Coordinates of C-alpha atoms in Angstrom, one line a residue:
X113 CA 30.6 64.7 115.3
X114 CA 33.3 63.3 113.5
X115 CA 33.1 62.5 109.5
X116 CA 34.0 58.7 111.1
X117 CA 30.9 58.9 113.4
X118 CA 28.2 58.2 110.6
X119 CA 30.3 55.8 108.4
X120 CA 30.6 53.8 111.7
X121 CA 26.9 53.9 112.8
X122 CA 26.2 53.0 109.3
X123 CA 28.6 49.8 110.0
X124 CA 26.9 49.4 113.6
X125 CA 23.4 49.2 111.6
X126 CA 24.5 46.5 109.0
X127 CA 26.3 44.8 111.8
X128 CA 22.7 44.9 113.7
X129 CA 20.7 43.4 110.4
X130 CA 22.5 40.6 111.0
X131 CA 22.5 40.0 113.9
X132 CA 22.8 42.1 117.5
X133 CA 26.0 40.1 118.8
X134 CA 27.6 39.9 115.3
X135 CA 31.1 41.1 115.6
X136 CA 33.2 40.7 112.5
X137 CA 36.9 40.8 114.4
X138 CA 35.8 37.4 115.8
X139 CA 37.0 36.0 112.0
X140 CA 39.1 38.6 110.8
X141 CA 41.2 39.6 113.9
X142 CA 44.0 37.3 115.4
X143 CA 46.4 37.4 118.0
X144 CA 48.9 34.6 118.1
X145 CA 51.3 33.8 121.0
X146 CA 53.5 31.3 119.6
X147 CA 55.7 30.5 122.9
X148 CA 52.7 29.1 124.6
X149 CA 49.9 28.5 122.2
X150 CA 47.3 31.1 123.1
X151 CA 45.1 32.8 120.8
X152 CA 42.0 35.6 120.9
X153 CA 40.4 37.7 118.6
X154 CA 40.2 41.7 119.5
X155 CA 42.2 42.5 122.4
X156 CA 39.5 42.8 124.8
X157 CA 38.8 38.7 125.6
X158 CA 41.4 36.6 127.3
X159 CA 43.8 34.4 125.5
X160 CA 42.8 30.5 125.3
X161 CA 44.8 27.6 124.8
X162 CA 45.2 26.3 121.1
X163 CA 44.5 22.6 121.5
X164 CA 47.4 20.8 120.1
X165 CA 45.9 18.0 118.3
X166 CA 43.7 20.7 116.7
X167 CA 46.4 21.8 114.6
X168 CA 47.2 17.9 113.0
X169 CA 44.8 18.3 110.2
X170 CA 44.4 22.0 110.3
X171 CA 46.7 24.0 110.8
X172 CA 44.7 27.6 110.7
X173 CA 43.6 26.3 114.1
X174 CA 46.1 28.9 115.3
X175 CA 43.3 31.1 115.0
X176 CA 39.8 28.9 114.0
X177 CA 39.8 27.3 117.3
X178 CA 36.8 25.0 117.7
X179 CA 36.2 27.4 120.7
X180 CA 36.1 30.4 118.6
X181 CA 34.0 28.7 116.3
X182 CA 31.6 28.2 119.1
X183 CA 31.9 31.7 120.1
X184 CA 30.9 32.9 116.0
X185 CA 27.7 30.7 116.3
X186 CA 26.6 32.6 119.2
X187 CA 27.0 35.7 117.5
X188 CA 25.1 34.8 114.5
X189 CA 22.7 33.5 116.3
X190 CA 22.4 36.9 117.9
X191 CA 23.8 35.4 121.5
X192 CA 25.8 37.7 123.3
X193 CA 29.9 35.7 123.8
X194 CA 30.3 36.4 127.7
X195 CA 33.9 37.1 126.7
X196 CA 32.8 40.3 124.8
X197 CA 31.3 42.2 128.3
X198 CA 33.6 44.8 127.3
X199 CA 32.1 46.4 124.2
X200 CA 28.4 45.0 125.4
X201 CA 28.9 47.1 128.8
X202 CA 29.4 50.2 126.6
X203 CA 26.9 49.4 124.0
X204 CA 24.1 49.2 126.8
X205 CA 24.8 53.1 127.5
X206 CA 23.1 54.3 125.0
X207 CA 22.6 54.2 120.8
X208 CA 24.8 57.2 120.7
X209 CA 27.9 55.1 122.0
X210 CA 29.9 53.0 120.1
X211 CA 31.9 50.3 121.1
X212 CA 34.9 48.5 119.6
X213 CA 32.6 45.8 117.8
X214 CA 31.7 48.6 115.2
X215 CA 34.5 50.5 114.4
X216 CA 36.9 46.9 114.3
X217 CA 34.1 45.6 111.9
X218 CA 34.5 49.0 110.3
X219 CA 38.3 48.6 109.3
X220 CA 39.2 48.2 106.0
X221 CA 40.4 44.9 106.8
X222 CA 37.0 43.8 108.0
X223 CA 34.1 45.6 106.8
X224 CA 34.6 44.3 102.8
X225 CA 33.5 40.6 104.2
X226 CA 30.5 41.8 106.0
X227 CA 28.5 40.3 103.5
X228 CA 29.9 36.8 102.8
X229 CA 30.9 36.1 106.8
X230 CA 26.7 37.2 107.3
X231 CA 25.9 34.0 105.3
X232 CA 28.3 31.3 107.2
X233 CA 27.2 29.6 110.2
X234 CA 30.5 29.8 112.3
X235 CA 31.8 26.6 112.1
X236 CA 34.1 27.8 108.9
X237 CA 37.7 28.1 109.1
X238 CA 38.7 31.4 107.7
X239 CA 42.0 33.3 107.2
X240 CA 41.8 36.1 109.3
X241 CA 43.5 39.9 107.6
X242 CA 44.5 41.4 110.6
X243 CA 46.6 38.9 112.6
X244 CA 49.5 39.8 115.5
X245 CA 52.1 37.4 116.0
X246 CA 54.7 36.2 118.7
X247 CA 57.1 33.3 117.6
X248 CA 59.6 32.9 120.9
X249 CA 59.4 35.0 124.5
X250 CA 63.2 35.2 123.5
X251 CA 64.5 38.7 124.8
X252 CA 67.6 40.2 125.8
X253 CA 65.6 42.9 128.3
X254 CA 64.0 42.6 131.7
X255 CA 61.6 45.3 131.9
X256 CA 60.4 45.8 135.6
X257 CA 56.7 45.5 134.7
X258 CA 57.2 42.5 132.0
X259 CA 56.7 38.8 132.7
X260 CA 58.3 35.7 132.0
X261 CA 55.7 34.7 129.4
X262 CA 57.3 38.0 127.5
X263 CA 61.0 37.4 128.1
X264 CA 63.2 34.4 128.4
X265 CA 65.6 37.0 130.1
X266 CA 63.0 37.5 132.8
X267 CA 62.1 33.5 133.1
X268 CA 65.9 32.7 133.6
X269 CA 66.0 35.1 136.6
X270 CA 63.2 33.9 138.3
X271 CA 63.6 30.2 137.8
X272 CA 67.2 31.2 139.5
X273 CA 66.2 33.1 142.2
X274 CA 62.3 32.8 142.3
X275 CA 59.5 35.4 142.6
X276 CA 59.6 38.6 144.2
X277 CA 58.9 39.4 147.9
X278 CA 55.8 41.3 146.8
X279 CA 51.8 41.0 148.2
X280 CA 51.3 39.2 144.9
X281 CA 54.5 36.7 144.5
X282 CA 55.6 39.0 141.3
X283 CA 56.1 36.8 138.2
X284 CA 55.6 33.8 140.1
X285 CA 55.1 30.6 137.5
X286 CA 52.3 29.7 138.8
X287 CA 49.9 31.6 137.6
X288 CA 52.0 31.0 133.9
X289 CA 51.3 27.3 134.8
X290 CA 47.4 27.5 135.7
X291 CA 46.9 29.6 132.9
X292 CA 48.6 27.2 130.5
X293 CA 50.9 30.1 129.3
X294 CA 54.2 28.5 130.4
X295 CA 56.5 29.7 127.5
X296 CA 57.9 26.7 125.2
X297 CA 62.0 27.4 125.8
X298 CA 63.1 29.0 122.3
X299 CA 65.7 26.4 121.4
X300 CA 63.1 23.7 121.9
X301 CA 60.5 22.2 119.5
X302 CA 57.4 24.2 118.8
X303 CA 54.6 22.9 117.4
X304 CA 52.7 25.9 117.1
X305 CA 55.4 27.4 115.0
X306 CA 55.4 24.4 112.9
X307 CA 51.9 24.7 112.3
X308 CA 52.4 28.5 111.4
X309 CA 54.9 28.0 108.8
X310 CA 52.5 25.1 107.2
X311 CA 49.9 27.7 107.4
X312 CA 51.5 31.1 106.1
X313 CA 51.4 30.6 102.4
X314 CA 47.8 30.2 102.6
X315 CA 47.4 32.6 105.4
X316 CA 49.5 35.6 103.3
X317 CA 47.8 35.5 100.3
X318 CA 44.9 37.5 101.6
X319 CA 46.6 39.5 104.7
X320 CA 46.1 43.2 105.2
X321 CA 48.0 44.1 108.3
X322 CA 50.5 41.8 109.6
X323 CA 52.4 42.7 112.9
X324 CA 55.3 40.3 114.6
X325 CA 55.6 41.1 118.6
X326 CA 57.7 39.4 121.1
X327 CA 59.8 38.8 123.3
X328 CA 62.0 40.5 120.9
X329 CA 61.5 39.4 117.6
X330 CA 64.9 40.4 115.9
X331 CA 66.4 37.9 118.3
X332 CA 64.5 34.8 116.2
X333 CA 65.0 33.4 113.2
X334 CA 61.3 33.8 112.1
X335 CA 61.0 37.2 111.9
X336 CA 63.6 37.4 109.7
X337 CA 62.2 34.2 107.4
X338 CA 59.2 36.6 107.5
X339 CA 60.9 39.5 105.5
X340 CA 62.7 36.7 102.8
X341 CA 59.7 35.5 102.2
X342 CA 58.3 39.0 101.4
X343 CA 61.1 39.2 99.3
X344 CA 60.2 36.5 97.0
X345 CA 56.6 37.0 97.3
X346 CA 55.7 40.6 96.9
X347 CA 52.7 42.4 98.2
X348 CA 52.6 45.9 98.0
X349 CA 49.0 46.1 99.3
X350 CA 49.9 44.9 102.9
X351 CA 51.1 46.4 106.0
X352 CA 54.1 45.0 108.0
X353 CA 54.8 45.9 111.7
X354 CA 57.4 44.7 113.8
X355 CA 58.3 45.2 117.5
X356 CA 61.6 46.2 118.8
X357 CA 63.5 47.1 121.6
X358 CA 66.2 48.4 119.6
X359 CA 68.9 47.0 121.7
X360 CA 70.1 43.8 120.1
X361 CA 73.6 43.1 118.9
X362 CA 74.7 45.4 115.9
X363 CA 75.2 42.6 113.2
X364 CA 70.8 41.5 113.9
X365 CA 69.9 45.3 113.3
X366 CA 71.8 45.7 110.5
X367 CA 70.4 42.4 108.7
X368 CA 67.2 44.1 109.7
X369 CA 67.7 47.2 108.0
X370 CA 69.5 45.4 105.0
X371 CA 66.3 43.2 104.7
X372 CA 64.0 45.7 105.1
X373 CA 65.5 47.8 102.4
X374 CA 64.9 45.0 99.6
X375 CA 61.4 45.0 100.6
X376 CA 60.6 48.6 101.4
X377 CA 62.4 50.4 98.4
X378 CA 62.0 47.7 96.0
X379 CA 57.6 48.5 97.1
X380 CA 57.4 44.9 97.3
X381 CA 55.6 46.0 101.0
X382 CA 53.0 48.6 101.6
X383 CA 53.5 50.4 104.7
X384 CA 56.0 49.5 107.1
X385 CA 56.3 50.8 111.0
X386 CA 58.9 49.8 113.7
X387 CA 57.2 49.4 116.9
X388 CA 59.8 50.2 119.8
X389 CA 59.5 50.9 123.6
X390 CA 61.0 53.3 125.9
X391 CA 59.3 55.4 128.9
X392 CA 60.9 58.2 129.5
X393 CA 64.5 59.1 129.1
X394 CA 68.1 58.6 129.5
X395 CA 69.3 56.3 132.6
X396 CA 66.1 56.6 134.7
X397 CA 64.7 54.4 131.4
X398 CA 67.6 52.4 131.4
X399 CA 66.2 51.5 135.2
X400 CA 62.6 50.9 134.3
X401 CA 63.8 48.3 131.3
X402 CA 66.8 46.9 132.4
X403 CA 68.9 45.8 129.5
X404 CA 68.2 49.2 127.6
X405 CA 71.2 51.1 126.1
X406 CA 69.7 54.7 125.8
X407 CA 71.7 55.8 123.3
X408 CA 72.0 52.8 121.0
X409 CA 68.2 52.7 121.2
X410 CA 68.6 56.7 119.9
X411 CA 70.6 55.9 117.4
X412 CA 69.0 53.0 116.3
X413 CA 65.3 54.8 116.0
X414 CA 67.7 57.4 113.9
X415 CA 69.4 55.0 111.8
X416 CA 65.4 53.6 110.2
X417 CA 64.3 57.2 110.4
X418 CA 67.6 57.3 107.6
X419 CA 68.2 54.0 106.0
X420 CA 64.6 53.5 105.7
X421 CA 62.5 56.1 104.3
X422 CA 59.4 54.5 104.0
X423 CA 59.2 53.4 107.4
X424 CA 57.6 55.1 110.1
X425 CA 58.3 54.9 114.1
X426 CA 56.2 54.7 116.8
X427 CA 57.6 54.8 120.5
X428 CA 55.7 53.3 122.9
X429 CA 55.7 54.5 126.6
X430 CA 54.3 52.3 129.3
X431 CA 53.9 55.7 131.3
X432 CA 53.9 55.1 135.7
X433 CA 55.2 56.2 138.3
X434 CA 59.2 56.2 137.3
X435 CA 58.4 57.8 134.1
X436 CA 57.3 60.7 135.9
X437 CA 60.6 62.9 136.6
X438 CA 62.3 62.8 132.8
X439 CA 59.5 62.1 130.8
X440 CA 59.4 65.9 129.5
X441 CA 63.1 65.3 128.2
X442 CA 62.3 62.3 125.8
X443 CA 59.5 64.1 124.7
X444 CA 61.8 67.2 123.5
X445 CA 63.7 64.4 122.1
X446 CA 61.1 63.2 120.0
X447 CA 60.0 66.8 118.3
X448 CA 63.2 67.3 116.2
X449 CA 62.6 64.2 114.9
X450 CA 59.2 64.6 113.5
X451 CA 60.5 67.8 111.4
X452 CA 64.2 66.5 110.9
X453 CA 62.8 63.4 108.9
X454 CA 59.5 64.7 107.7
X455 CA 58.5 64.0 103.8
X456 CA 55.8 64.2 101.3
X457 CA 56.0 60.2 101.0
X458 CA 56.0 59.6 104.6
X459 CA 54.6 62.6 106.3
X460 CA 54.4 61.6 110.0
X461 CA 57.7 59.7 110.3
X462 CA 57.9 59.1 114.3
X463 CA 55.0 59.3 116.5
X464 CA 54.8 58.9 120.4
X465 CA 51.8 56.5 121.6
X466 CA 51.8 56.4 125.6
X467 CA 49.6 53.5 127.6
X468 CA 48.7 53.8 131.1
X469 CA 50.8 51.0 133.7
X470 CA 48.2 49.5 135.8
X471 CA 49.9 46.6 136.5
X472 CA 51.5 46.1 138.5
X473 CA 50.1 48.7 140.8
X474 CA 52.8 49.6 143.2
X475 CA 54.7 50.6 139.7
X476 CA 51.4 52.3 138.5
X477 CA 51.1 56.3 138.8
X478 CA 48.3 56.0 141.1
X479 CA 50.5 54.7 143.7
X480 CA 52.4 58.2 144.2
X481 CA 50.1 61.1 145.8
X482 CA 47.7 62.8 143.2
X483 CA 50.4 66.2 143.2
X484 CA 52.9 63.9 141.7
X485 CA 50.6 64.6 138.0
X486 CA 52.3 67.8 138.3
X487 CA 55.9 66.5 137.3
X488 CA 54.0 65.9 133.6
X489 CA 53.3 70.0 133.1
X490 CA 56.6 70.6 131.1
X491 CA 56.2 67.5 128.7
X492 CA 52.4 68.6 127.8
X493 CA 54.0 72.2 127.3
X494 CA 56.2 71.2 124.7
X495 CA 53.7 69.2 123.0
X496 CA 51.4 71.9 123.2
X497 CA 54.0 74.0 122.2
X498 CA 55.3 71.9 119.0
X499 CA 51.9 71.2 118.0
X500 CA 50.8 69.7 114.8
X501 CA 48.8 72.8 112.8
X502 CA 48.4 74.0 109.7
X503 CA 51.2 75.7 109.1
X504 CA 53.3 72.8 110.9
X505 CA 51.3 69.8 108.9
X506 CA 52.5 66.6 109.7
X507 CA 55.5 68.3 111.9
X508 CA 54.2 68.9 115.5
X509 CA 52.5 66.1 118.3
X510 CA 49.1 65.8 116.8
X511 CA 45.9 66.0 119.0
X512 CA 45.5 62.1 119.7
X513 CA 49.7 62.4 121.4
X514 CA 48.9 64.9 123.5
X515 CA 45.2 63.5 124.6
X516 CA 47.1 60.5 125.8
X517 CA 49.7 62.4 127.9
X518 CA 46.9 64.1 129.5
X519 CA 45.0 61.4 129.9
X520 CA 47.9 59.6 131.9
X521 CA 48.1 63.1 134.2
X522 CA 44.4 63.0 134.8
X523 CA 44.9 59.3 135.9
X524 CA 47.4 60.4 138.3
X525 CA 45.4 63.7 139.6
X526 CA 42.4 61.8 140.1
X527 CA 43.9 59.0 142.8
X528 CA 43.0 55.3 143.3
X529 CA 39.7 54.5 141.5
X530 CA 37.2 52.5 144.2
X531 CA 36.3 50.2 141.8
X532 CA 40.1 49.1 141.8
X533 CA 40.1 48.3 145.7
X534 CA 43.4 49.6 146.0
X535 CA 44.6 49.2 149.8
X536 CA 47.1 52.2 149.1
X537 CA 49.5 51.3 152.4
X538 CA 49.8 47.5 151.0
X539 CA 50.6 49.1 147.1
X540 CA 53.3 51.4 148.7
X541 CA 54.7 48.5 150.7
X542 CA 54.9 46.5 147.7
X543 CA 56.5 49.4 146.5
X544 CA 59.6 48.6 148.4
X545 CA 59.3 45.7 148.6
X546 CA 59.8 45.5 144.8
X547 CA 62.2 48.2 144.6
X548 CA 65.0 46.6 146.9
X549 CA 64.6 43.4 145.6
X550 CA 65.0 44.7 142.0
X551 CA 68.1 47.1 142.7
X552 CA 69.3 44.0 144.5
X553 CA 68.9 41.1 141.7
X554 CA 70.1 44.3 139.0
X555 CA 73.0 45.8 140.9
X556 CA 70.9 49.6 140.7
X557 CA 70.3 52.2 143.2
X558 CA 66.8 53.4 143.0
X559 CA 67.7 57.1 145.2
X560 CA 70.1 58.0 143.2
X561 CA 68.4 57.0 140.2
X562 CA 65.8 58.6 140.7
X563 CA 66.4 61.5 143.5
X564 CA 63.3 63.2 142.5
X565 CA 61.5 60.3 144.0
X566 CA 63.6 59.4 147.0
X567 CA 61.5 61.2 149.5
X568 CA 58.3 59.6 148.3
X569 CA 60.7 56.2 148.6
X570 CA 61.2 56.8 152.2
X571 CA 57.9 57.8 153.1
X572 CA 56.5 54.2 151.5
X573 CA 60.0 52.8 153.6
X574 CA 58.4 54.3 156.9

């Protein structure tokens, strides 16, 4: 047992006093798509739709929608929200299992208004601490798994040429327009941005973490208003993310580093990280997101770990099947970093943080034969063998890299889960299906590409 495991029991139990259902990330927990107007609290419910004429007299309706409202009263009232099946499906294992509604509620931007959000009765409009935002779908990349709804680039392309020859009609609009999430073009009118600058003043003075996503966010104005306003308004207390690709033009990264250094240097910020994707290495990731330049994305990652002492990296991998071959390469690429621009101040300066593709499927890992979990041996051997220890403090991959590594090989190993209903001849077909279409729209060659995959190509082709 973990010296977490009692402090978050002890949570669980106060949580329970209250009520069984009560779940404090419902208030204090925001997510915020911008483009399209879609909110949710925790990452586990779907996004709903922001009622415009919500936001007239009150513009914190961003997050206190009168339908998350309703959803607080149930949980006061002890009612479990349907959209929370997630944490009560793990909850109903067993006492000794904890789910994500204690150990959110146990964050220290939660748990300190346990006792004040105990006595409201939902229909309150609060500021939440923890909110994620997403001004524009504005991006310069295509990445082969991303959507429209994520990237204008994407949205032009298939408005152009129309959705892909797949089983499922890849990145149709259709589902963006039955699901309300059809992206407000970036040089039009927002309202919801509107409402968010009316509301930020009010909203920042009592922010913990606050993290901008995208689309690519140093491609908009916002992110950058974000930072001057920062400037002028200094709080060294909170914690400012931001998402990039690294891969916009050279005269936006530099007026994000220059920015960033009046805040950062000045400790008119607390801590600051740079969230940026790549998933796996060299021209095979240049494939997966197609817009990527490698090595200004290298260099880029090198020039914060400089410029910017006080900020700390985290590469994201959204690990399938095409990350396979050359995954073990970035990862040697990513050790000499962690010891190159290590420092008492900032101690863990890059870290590697790899999700599991699931969707979609014929790009997932589960789509190659279970052998193909092989190909990640040499990565997890140079984790293991760079490993955070005691004499390597703060140096090495630390426990939590490598589990997710292996937990992305043990996905592979273990095949198509039933309870996915996989038909594995349809995914494979999709495969190729997908594949020539993309190489065709992108002007790439998958084979030669990727030769290490080129016989499991053919066999899908047969």
């Amino acid at each position: 047992m973990t010296d977490e495991v009692p402090k978050i029991k002890q949570t669980r139990d106060e949580l329970n006093a209250v009520s069984p259902s009560f779940c404090l990330a419902k208030w204090y927990q925001s997510t915020i798509h911008l483009q399209y107007g879609h909110t949710h609290s925790c990452h586990h419910p779907r996004t709903h739709k922001v009622p415009v004429e919500e936001l007239k007299n009150n513009p914190s309706a961003l997050h206190n929608t009168e339908y998350k409202k309703s959803q607080r009263e149930l949980m006061l009232k002890g009612v479990r929200p349907p959209e929370c099946q997630y944490c009560w499906n793990v909850e109903d294992l067993g006492p000794e299992h904890y789910s994500d509604r204690s150990s959110k509620s146990h964050e220290y931007w939660a748990k300190p208004f346990l006792k004040e959000t105990s006595q409201m009765v939902g229909v309150e409009n609060v500021n939440p601490t923890y909110v994620e935002v997403s001004f524009s779908n504005v991006c310069n990349l295509k990445c082969s798994y991303c959507s429209p709804a994520f990237s204008s680039s994407w949205m032009e392309e298939i408005q152009s040429q129309g959705a892909y020859p797949t089983s499922d009609n890849f990145n149709n609009l259709h589902w963006l327009r039955k699901e309300g999430k059809l992206p407000i073009p970036h040089r039009e009118h927002n309202p919801y941005v509107d409402a968010f600058w009316e509301w930020f003043p009010d909203l920042y003075k009592n922010l913990q973490v606050f993290r901008i996503t995208g689309g690519e966010p140093l491609l908009t104005k916002d992110t950058f208003k974000v930072l001057d306003y920062i400037n002028n308004n200094p709080r060294p207390e909170l914690e400012l993310a931001i998402n990039s690709n690294g891969c916009v033009p050279d005269k936006l990264f530099d007026q994000y580093i220059e920015k960033m250094k009046r805040i950062t240097l000045d400790n008119k910020i607390g801590l600051t990280r740079l969230y940026t994707s790549v998933d796996t290495f060299g021209e095979q990731a240049e494939y997966i997101r197609d817009g990527l330049n490698f090595n200004q994305w290298y260099d880029n990652i090198c020039r914060v770990l400089t410029e910017l002492p006080k900020t700390k990296v985290t590469i994201m991998c959204t690990t399938g099947l095409l990350s396979l071959p050359n995954f073990h390469k970035l990862v040697d690429m990513i050790h000499p970093l962690k010891r190159e621009f290590y420092s008492n101040e900032r101690r863990v300066p890059i870290t590697l943080d790899t999700a599991i593709l699931r969707h979609p499927s014929y790009l997932s890992g589960v789509v190659a034969d279970p052998s193909y979990s092989k190909m990640l041996d040499p990565s997890v051997e140079i984790m293991l063998e760079n490993a955070e220890t005691h004499d390597n403090a703060y140096k090495g991959f630390f426990d939590f890299e490598i589990a997710k590594l292996r937990r992305f090989q043990e996905y592979i190993a273990a095949g198509p889960n039933p309870q996915e209903r996989l038909n594995i001849q349809q995914v494979r077909k999709d495969f190729v299906s997908y594949i020539d279409e993309y190489d065709k729209r992108r002007n790439k060659d998958f084979c030669k590409t990727f030769p290490e995959l080129e016989e499991f190509y053919n066999l899908c082709k047969q």
